[in-house]
Short mmCIF file of C-alpha atoms in Angstrom, two decimals:
data_model
loop_
_atom_site.label_atom_id
_atom_site.label_comp_id
_atom_site.label_asym_id
_atom_site.label_seq_id
_atom_site.Cartn_x
_atom_site.Cartn_y
_atom_site.Cartn_z
CA MET A 1 -117.93 -33.31 -6.42
CA LYS A 2 -115.26 -35.23 -8.01
CA ALA A 3 -113.46 -32.27 -9.41
CA GLU A 4 -113.71 -30.66 -5.98
CA GLN A 5 -112.08 -33.60 -4.38
CA GLU A 6 -109.29 -33.57 -6.95
CA SER A 7 -108.60 -29.94 -6.49
CA LYS A 8 -108.60 -30.70 -2.74
CA ASN A 9 -105.96 -33.45 -3.22
CA LEU A 10 -103.93 -31.12 -5.26
CA ASN A 11 -103.89 -28.62 -2.57
CA MET A 12 -102.93 -31.13 -0.07
CA SER A 13 -100.09 -32.25 -2.26
CA GLU A 14 -98.98 -28.78 -2.78
CA LEU A 15 -99.11 -28.26 0.96
CA LYS A 16 -97.22 -31.28 1.52
CA ASP A 17 -94.40 -30.12 -1.03
CA LYS A 18 -94.28 -26.79 0.80
CA LEU A 19 -93.95 -28.44 4.03
CA GLU A 20 -91.49 -30.84 2.92
CA GLU A 21 -89.45 -28.04 1.30
CA SER A 22 -89.27 -26.39 4.69
CA LEU A 23 -88.77 -29.51 6.81
CA ALA A 24 -87.26 -28.03 9.98
CA SER A 25 -84.69 -29.10 12.23
CA GLY A 26 -85.22 -29.03 15.89
CA ASP A 27 -84.68 -25.39 16.23
CA GLY A 28 -87.35 -24.75 13.66
CA GLN A 29 -85.04 -23.22 11.05
CA PRO A 30 -85.63 -24.05 7.36
CA ASN A 31 -82.50 -25.78 5.77
CA SER A 32 -82.25 -23.57 2.83
CA ILE A 33 -79.97 -20.81 2.74
CA LYS A 34 -81.91 -17.73 3.99
CA LYS A 35 -83.49 -15.25 1.38
CA GLY A 36 -81.64 -12.03 1.22
CA GLN A 37 -78.54 -13.58 2.08
CA LEU A 38 -75.72 -12.70 -0.23
CA THR A 39 -74.77 -15.42 -2.78
CA ASN A 40 -71.07 -15.87 -3.72
CA THR A 41 -71.19 -13.66 -6.84
CA GLN A 42 -72.78 -10.80 -4.90
CA ILE A 43 -69.86 -10.41 -2.55
CA PRO A 44 -67.73 -7.56 -3.88
CA ALA A 45 -64.28 -8.37 -4.72
CA VAL A 46 -61.67 -6.29 -2.94
CA GLU A 47 -59.25 -4.66 -5.22
CA PHE A 48 -55.71 -5.84 -4.77
CA VAL A 49 -53.27 -2.95 -4.38
CA GLU A 50 -50.21 -3.95 -6.62
CA ASP A 51 -48.49 -0.63 -6.59
CA VAL A 52 -49.11 1.41 -3.64
CA ASP A 53 -47.57 4.69 -5.05
CA ALA A 54 -49.82 4.51 -8.09
CA PHE A 55 -52.73 3.47 -6.00
CA MET A 56 -52.26 6.38 -3.67
CA SER A 57 -52.00 8.93 -6.49
CA ARG A 58 -55.26 8.18 -7.83
CA PRO A 59 -57.60 11.12 -7.72
CA GLU A 60 -60.09 9.44 -5.33
CA ASN A 61 -57.38 8.62 -2.83
CA GLY A 62 -55.30 11.89 -3.22
CA SER A 63 -52.32 10.46 -1.18
CA GLU A 64 -54.49 10.70 2.04
CA ALA A 65 -53.72 7.47 3.85
CA GLN A 66 -56.07 8.19 6.76
CA ILE A 67 -59.17 8.56 4.39
CA VAL A 68 -58.21 5.35 2.36
CA LEU A 69 -57.30 3.27 5.47
CA LYS A 70 -60.83 4.46 6.97
CA ARG A 71 -62.45 3.38 3.84
CA MET A 72 -60.82 0.07 3.94
CA GLU A 73 -61.72 -0.40 7.46
CA GLU A 74 -65.33 0.01 6.61
CA THR A 75 -65.13 -2.70 3.98
CA TYR A 76 -63.31 -4.92 6.40
CA SER A 77 -65.99 -4.74 9.07
CA ARG A 78 -68.72 -5.30 6.34
CA MET A 79 -66.92 -8.36 5.39
CA LYS A 80 -66.56 -9.62 8.89
CA ILE A 81 -70.33 -9.32 9.48
CA ILE A 82 -70.89 -11.40 6.31
CA GLU A 83 -68.44 -13.98 7.40
CA ALA A 84 -70.07 -14.14 10.99
CA ASN A 85 -73.54 -14.52 9.36
CA ASN A 86 -72.22 -17.39 7.22
CA VAL A 87 -70.53 -19.29 9.94
CA GLY A 88 -73.85 -18.97 11.85
CA THR A 89 -75.65 -20.49 8.88
CA LYS A 90 -73.08 -23.32 8.55
CA ARG A 91 -73.26 -24.22 12.26
CA ARG A 92 -76.99 -24.57 11.79
CA LEU A 93 -76.75 -26.58 8.83
CA LYS A 94 -74.31 -28.89 10.56
CA THR A 95 -76.65 -29.27 13.57
CA GLN A 96 -79.32 -30.13 11.24
CA ILE A 97 -77.30 -32.81 9.39
CA GLN A 98 -76.66 -34.34 12.62
CA GLU A 99 -80.36 -34.43 13.48
CA LEU A 100 -81.11 -35.85 10.15
CA ASP A 101 -78.48 -38.42 10.94
CA LYS A 102 -79.96 -39.40 14.16
CA SER A 103 -83.51 -39.84 12.61
CA LEU A 104 -81.85 -42.16 9.82
CA GLU A 105 -80.06 -44.11 12.50
CA MET A 106 -83.40 -44.87 14.26
CA LEU A 107 -85.17 -45.57 11.00
CA GLU A 108 -82.53 -48.13 10.33
CA VAL A 109 -83.20 -49.94 13.43
CA LEU A 110 -86.99 -49.75 12.77
CA LYS A 111 -86.47 -51.44 9.40
CA GLN A 112 -84.21 -54.09 10.60
CA ARG A 113 -86.62 -55.11 13.44
CA LYS A 114 -89.54 -55.02 10.95
CA SER A 115 -87.59 -57.32 8.56
CA GLU A 116 -87.05 -59.77 11.60
CA ASN A 117 -90.59 -59.20 12.73
CA LYS A 118 -89.44 -58.48 16.11
CA GLU A 119 -90.79 -55.88 18.38
CA ILE A 120 -88.53 -53.06 19.88
CA THR A 121 -88.08 -52.36 23.52
CA ASN A 122 -87.46 -48.70 23.89
CA HIS A 123 -86.74 -46.27 26.53
CA PHE A 124 -87.78 -42.90 25.21
CA ARG A 125 -87.63 -39.51 26.48
CA LEU A 126 -90.74 -38.34 28.17
CA ALA A 127 -89.22 -35.09 29.60
CA ASP A 128 -85.83 -33.83 30.17
CA HIS A 129 -84.05 -36.50 32.37
CA VAL A 130 -87.20 -38.76 32.36
CA TYR A 131 -87.18 -41.84 30.25
CA ILE A 132 -90.03 -44.32 29.94
CA LYS A 133 -90.20 -47.89 28.54
CA ALA A 134 -92.36 -48.74 25.51
CA ARG A 135 -92.83 -51.80 23.49
CA ILE A 136 -93.24 -51.07 19.91
CA PRO A 137 -94.53 -53.73 17.56
CA PRO A 138 -92.92 -53.98 14.00
CA VAL A 139 -94.26 -50.83 12.20
CA GLU A 140 -95.13 -49.96 8.65
CA LYS A 141 -95.30 -46.23 8.82
CA ILE A 142 -93.45 -43.35 10.46
CA GLY A 143 -94.40 -39.85 11.38
CA LEU A 144 -92.13 -37.07 10.04
CA TRP A 145 -92.27 -33.73 11.77
CA LEU A 146 -92.43 -31.28 8.84
CA GLY A 147 -92.35 -28.07 10.94
CA ALA A 148 -95.22 -25.60 11.08
CA LYS A 149 -96.68 -27.80 13.67
CA VAL A 150 -97.34 -30.38 11.15
CA MET A 151 -96.49 -34.24 11.09
CA LEU A 152 -97.08 -36.40 8.15
CA GLU A 153 -97.23 -40.07 8.09
CA TYR A 154 -95.01 -41.82 5.58
CA ASP A 155 -94.38 -45.25 4.51
CA MET A 156 -90.87 -46.45 5.83
CA ASP A 157 -89.14 -46.19 2.64
CA GLU A 158 -90.72 -42.93 1.45
CA GLY A 159 -89.73 -41.32 4.81
CA GLU A 160 -86.33 -42.65 4.49
CA GLU A 161 -86.11 -41.16 1.01
CA LEU A 162 -87.23 -37.64 2.12
CA LEU A 163 -84.77 -37.73 5.06
CA VAL A 164 -82.05 -38.70 2.74
CA SER A 165 -82.94 -36.06 0.23
CA LYS A 166 -83.15 -33.45 3.06
CA LYS A 167 -79.72 -34.37 4.13
CA ALA A 168 -78.37 -34.21 0.68
CA LYS A 169 -79.89 -30.86 0.27
CA ALA A 170 -78.46 -29.53 3.47
CA GLU A 171 -75.09 -31.02 2.53
CA SER A 172 -74.99 -28.92 -0.58
CA ASN A 173 -76.05 -25.91 1.16
CA LEU A 174 -73.29 -26.44 3.67
CA LYS A 175 -70.89 -26.56 0.77
CA ALA A 176 -72.21 -23.35 -0.74
CA THR A 177 -71.97 -21.64 2.59
CA GLN A 178 -68.47 -22.68 2.93
CA ASP A 179 -67.67 -21.32 -0.54
CA ILE A 180 -69.15 -18.06 0.63
CA ILE A 181 -66.96 -18.17 3.76
CA ASP A 182 -63.87 -18.93 1.79
CA ASN A 183 -64.54 -16.15 -0.54
CA VAL A 184 -65.09 -13.51 2.26
CA ARG A 185 -61.99 -14.85 4.05
CA GLU A 186 -60.13 -14.04 0.80
CA GLN A 187 -61.47 -10.56 0.60
CA ILE A 188 -60.70 -9.91 4.23
CA THR A 189 -57.07 -11.21 3.70
CA VAL A 190 -56.64 -8.87 0.62
CA THR A 191 -57.95 -5.99 2.76
CA GLU A 192 -55.49 -6.71 5.57
CA VAL A 193 -52.56 -6.81 3.41
CA ASN A 194 -53.63 -3.56 1.65
CA MET A 195 -54.21 -1.93 4.88
CA ALA A 196 -50.81 -2.88 6.16
CA ARG A 197 -49.15 -1.83 3.04
CA ILE A 198 -50.72 1.57 2.99
CA TYR A 199 -49.92 2.10 6.45
CA ASN A 200 -46.27 1.24 5.89
CA TRP A 201 -46.37 3.54 2.84
CA ASP A 202 -47.50 6.30 4.98
CA VAL A 203 -44.87 5.77 7.61
CA LYS A 204 -42.36 6.01 5.12
CA ARG A 205 -43.69 9.11 3.59
CA ARG A 206 -43.97 10.84 6.84
CA GLN A 207 -40.36 9.78 7.73
CA ALA A 208 -39.12 11.18 4.55
CA GLU A 209 -40.92 14.43 5.11
CA LYS A 210 -39.40 14.77 8.71
CA GLU A 211 -36.04 14.08 7.25
CA LYS A 212 -36.51 16.69 4.61
CA GLY A 213 -37.63 19.20 7.37
CA LYS A 214 -34.49 18.38 9.44
CA GLY A 215 -32.27 19.02 6.45
CA GLY A 216 -34.19 22.38 5.66
CA SER A 217 -33.62 23.82 9.15
CA MET B 1 -37.46 -2.42 19.21
CA SER B 2 -34.60 -3.54 17.21
CA SER B 3 -36.69 -5.79 15.25
CA SER B 4 -39.12 -3.05 14.18
CA ILE B 5 -36.37 -0.97 13.01
CA LYS B 6 -34.93 -4.07 11.09
CA SER B 7 -38.38 -4.28 9.44
CA GLU B 8 -38.67 -0.53 8.78
CA SER B 9 -35.36 -0.62 6.93
CA SER B 10 -36.23 -3.75 4.85
CA ASP B 11 -39.72 -2.45 4.08
CA SER B 12 -38.81 -0.73 1.04
CA ASP B 13 -37.82 -4.39 -0.44
CA VAL B 14 -41.35 -5.55 0.33
CA HIS B 15 -43.25 -5.65 -2.91
CA ILE B 16 -46.20 -7.96 -3.07
CA SER B 17 -47.11 -9.30 -6.41
CA HIS B 18 -50.67 -10.52 -7.41
CA GLU B 19 -49.27 -13.96 -7.47
CA ASN B 20 -47.98 -13.57 -3.77
CA GLN B 21 -51.36 -12.08 -2.72
CA LYS B 22 -52.96 -15.29 -3.98
CA LYS B 23 -50.76 -17.45 -2.03
CA ILE B 24 -51.35 -15.50 1.06
CA ASN B 25 -55.29 -15.80 0.30
CA ARG B 26 -54.97 -19.51 -0.15
CA PHE B 27 -52.98 -19.94 2.94
CA ALA B 28 -55.46 -17.90 4.98
CA ILE B 29 -58.49 -20.04 3.65
CA MET B 30 -56.72 -23.19 4.43
CA ASN B 31 -55.89 -22.16 7.87
CA GLY B 32 -59.62 -21.73 8.50
CA TRP B 33 -60.18 -25.16 7.31
CA ILE B 34 -57.71 -26.95 9.22
CA GLU B 35 -58.93 -25.64 12.58
CA GLU B 36 -62.36 -26.92 11.89
CA ILE B 37 -61.11 -30.49 10.53
CA GLN B 38 -59.04 -30.83 13.53
CA ASP B 39 -62.03 -30.13 15.84
CA SER B 40 -64.23 -32.75 14.32
CA LEU B 41 -61.23 -35.15 14.27
CA ALA B 42 -61.04 -34.63 18.07
CA THR B 43 -64.72 -35.43 18.45
CA LYS B 44 -64.66 -38.43 16.20
CA GLN B 45 -61.72 -39.75 18.34
CA THR B 46 -63.56 -39.36 21.63
CA LEU B 47 -66.37 -41.15 20.12
CA LEU B 48 -63.99 -44.04 19.16
CA THR B 49 -62.62 -44.16 22.70
CA HIS B 50 -66.19 -44.18 24.13
CA LEU B 51 -67.13 -47.02 21.87
CA GLU B 52 -64.00 -48.97 22.88
CA ASP B 53 -64.92 -48.41 26.64
CA ALA B 54 -68.51 -49.44 26.16
CA GLU B 55 -67.18 -52.68 24.41
CA ASN B 56 -64.78 -53.47 27.31
CA ASP B 57 -67.40 -52.62 29.79
CA LEU B 58 -69.77 -55.03 28.26
CA LEU B 59 -67.17 -57.86 28.24
CA LEU B 60 -66.25 -57.21 32.08
CA SER B 61 -69.80 -56.62 33.43
CA ASP B 62 -70.55 -59.08 36.25
CA VAL B 63 -74.34 -58.38 35.94
CA LEU B 64 -74.09 -59.42 32.20
CA MET B 65 -72.12 -62.61 33.20
CA GLU B 66 -74.97 -63.78 35.60
CA ASN B 67 -77.89 -62.83 33.05
CA PRO B 68 -76.48 -63.49 29.73
CA ASP B 69 -79.99 -62.77 28.17
CA MET B 70 -80.30 -59.49 29.62
CA GLN B 71 -81.55 -56.55 27.42
CA ILE B 72 -79.17 -53.58 27.18
CA PRO B 73 -80.37 -50.22 26.34
CA VAL B 74 -78.34 -48.40 23.72
CA LEU B 75 -78.84 -44.90 22.42
CA VAL B 76 -80.04 -44.73 18.93
CA GLY B 77 -80.85 -41.27 17.64
CA GLU B 78 -82.77 -39.83 20.61
CA SER B 79 -83.85 -42.84 22.63
CA PHE B 80 -82.53 -46.08 24.04
CA VAL B 81 -83.28 -49.13 22.27
CA SER B 82 -82.83 -52.59 24.14
CA PHE B 83 -80.63 -54.93 22.42
CA THR B 84 -79.37 -58.44 23.39
CA ASN B 85 -75.66 -58.75 24.14
CA ASP B 86 -74.80 -60.08 20.71
CA GLU B 87 -76.78 -57.47 18.99
CA VAL B 88 -74.98 -54.69 21.03
CA GLN B 89 -71.52 -55.91 19.95
CA GLU B 90 -72.64 -55.84 16.43
CA HIS B 91 -73.99 -52.50 16.64
CA ILE B 92 -70.85 -51.27 18.38
CA GLU B 93 -68.54 -52.96 16.03
CA GLY B 94 -70.42 -51.25 13.08
CA LEU B 95 -70.19 -47.80 14.70
CA LYS B 96 -66.43 -48.30 15.36
CA LYS B 97 -65.89 -49.35 11.70
CA ARG B 98 -67.66 -46.20 10.52
CA THR B 99 -65.94 -43.83 12.89
CA ARG B 100 -62.59 -45.33 11.88
CA LEU B 101 -63.19 -44.71 8.45
CA GLU B 102 -64.36 -41.28 9.08
CA ILE B 103 -61.20 -40.60 11.13
CA GLU B 104 -59.02 -41.83 8.38
CA ASN B 105 -60.80 -39.51 5.86
CA LEU B 106 -60.27 -36.57 8.16
CA GLU B 107 -56.61 -37.37 8.59
CA SER B 108 -55.96 -37.66 5.28
CA ARG B 109 -57.54 -34.38 4.59
CA VAL B 110 -55.32 -32.66 7.12
CA LYS B 111 -52.37 -34.16 5.74
CA ASP B 112 -53.18 -32.78 2.36
CA ILE B 113 -53.89 -29.50 3.53
CA LYS B 114 -50.92 -29.20 5.87
CA CYS B 115 -48.64 -30.44 2.87
CA GLU B 116 -49.99 -27.60 0.61
CA MET B 117 -49.83 -24.94 3.46
CA ASP B 118 -46.10 -26.00 4.10
CA VAL B 119 -45.22 -25.23 0.41
CA LEU B 120 -46.95 -21.95 0.72
CA LYS B 121 -45.32 -21.09 3.96
CA THR B 122 -41.85 -21.89 2.35
CA ALA B 123 -42.48 -19.91 -0.68
CA LEU B 124 -43.79 -16.83 1.37
CA TYR B 125 -41.04 -16.80 4.01
CA GLU B 126 -38.75 -16.95 1.29
CA GLN B 127 -40.08 -13.87 -0.42
CA PHE B 128 -40.78 -11.99 2.74
CA GLY B 129 -38.67 -13.12 5.41
CA ASN B 130 -39.57 -11.43 8.79
CA ASN B 131 -42.12 -9.15 7.19
CA ILE B 132 -44.76 -11.79 7.12
CA ASN B 133 -46.21 -13.74 10.01
CA LEU B 134 -47.79 -17.07 9.17
CA GLU B 135 -47.78 -18.73 12.48
CA ASN B 136 -50.73 -20.66 13.87
CA ASP B 137 -52.66 -17.76 15.75
CA GLY B 138 -54.89 -17.99 12.85
CA SER B 139 -54.02 -14.56 11.36
CA VAL B 140 -51.88 -13.70 8.36
CA VAL B 141 -50.80 -10.35 9.03
CA GLU B 142 -47.91 -8.22 7.73
CA ARG B 143 -45.99 -6.80 10.22
CA ALA B 144 -46.29 -3.01 10.20
CA PRO B 145 -43.30 -1.17 11.50
CA LYS B 146 -43.79 1.20 14.41
CA PHE B 147 -43.87 4.70 13.75
CA ASN B 148 -42.54 6.96 16.39
CA ALA B 149 -43.56 10.49 15.56
#
């Protein structure tokens, strides 16, 4: 019986960890970087073309500017998609950090009032644009919404700790996402410059051919 | 038209070394940062103005003059907590201080980034002249000469 109880406790604490892991922001998105999303090392580095002549005469390019440009354009759109995805992730993380800040701000007031042993008079939102007045006596515990339709009760300090750690995690994810965005932007810039130079190279080549044609006739 | 001819004729001089490409990359990345920082700077500055407005309104409020013990609801997180006049002033003062600090930090970041961007800009224009466009439309594009077939 006791062992059963223990295993039940263990399961509960596992569940709690899992839920805390996925503590969701208001829009229900977990704050970790999505699985399957490219990490920074997985983004292929675009080759910088130093010498256009040498680059174009490579066997796989065969001096065909149109083909090379088409290939580069494909890379370019792929990079643009990765960029847009990460910009979305970043926006979500920022919203989440803002929401955690709001929770922490409220928690601060709760703690202060508790230390003064004063009740809080509060107007809280019942529905959009409908606020109702409530008196909150000094509280010991707070409920944190962990997502998956679960709310868990915490001691005030414990809850604060959890929120602070969630915020730190969201911030480090934000930084990682920014690094990915910077890396992708770098690849995009290299691709833009490559395309412009190959285009110019082709223009010059065709002009030279035209002149040669004129000279011959 | 004349400008495109000019860039055509000078195009043969444009050789981009890896070193220069790195400078262009750095410039493009920073260009992305600066826009965002300036956005959040503007948001913070609006917040500061609102806080100052709130403070002034409290000082000038007739209702508050007549009932100095009145409870004032203040937005904290998602709901309004009632504070006494003194508490509100303290609360606003704290927020103002924090916002000012954040603004200072953002401003100094903007300054650092702009400084580095200017160095890069000078170096790149010196190298490429009219063949490169680093203006603030967010793009770093080499001007491609028009080809009239």
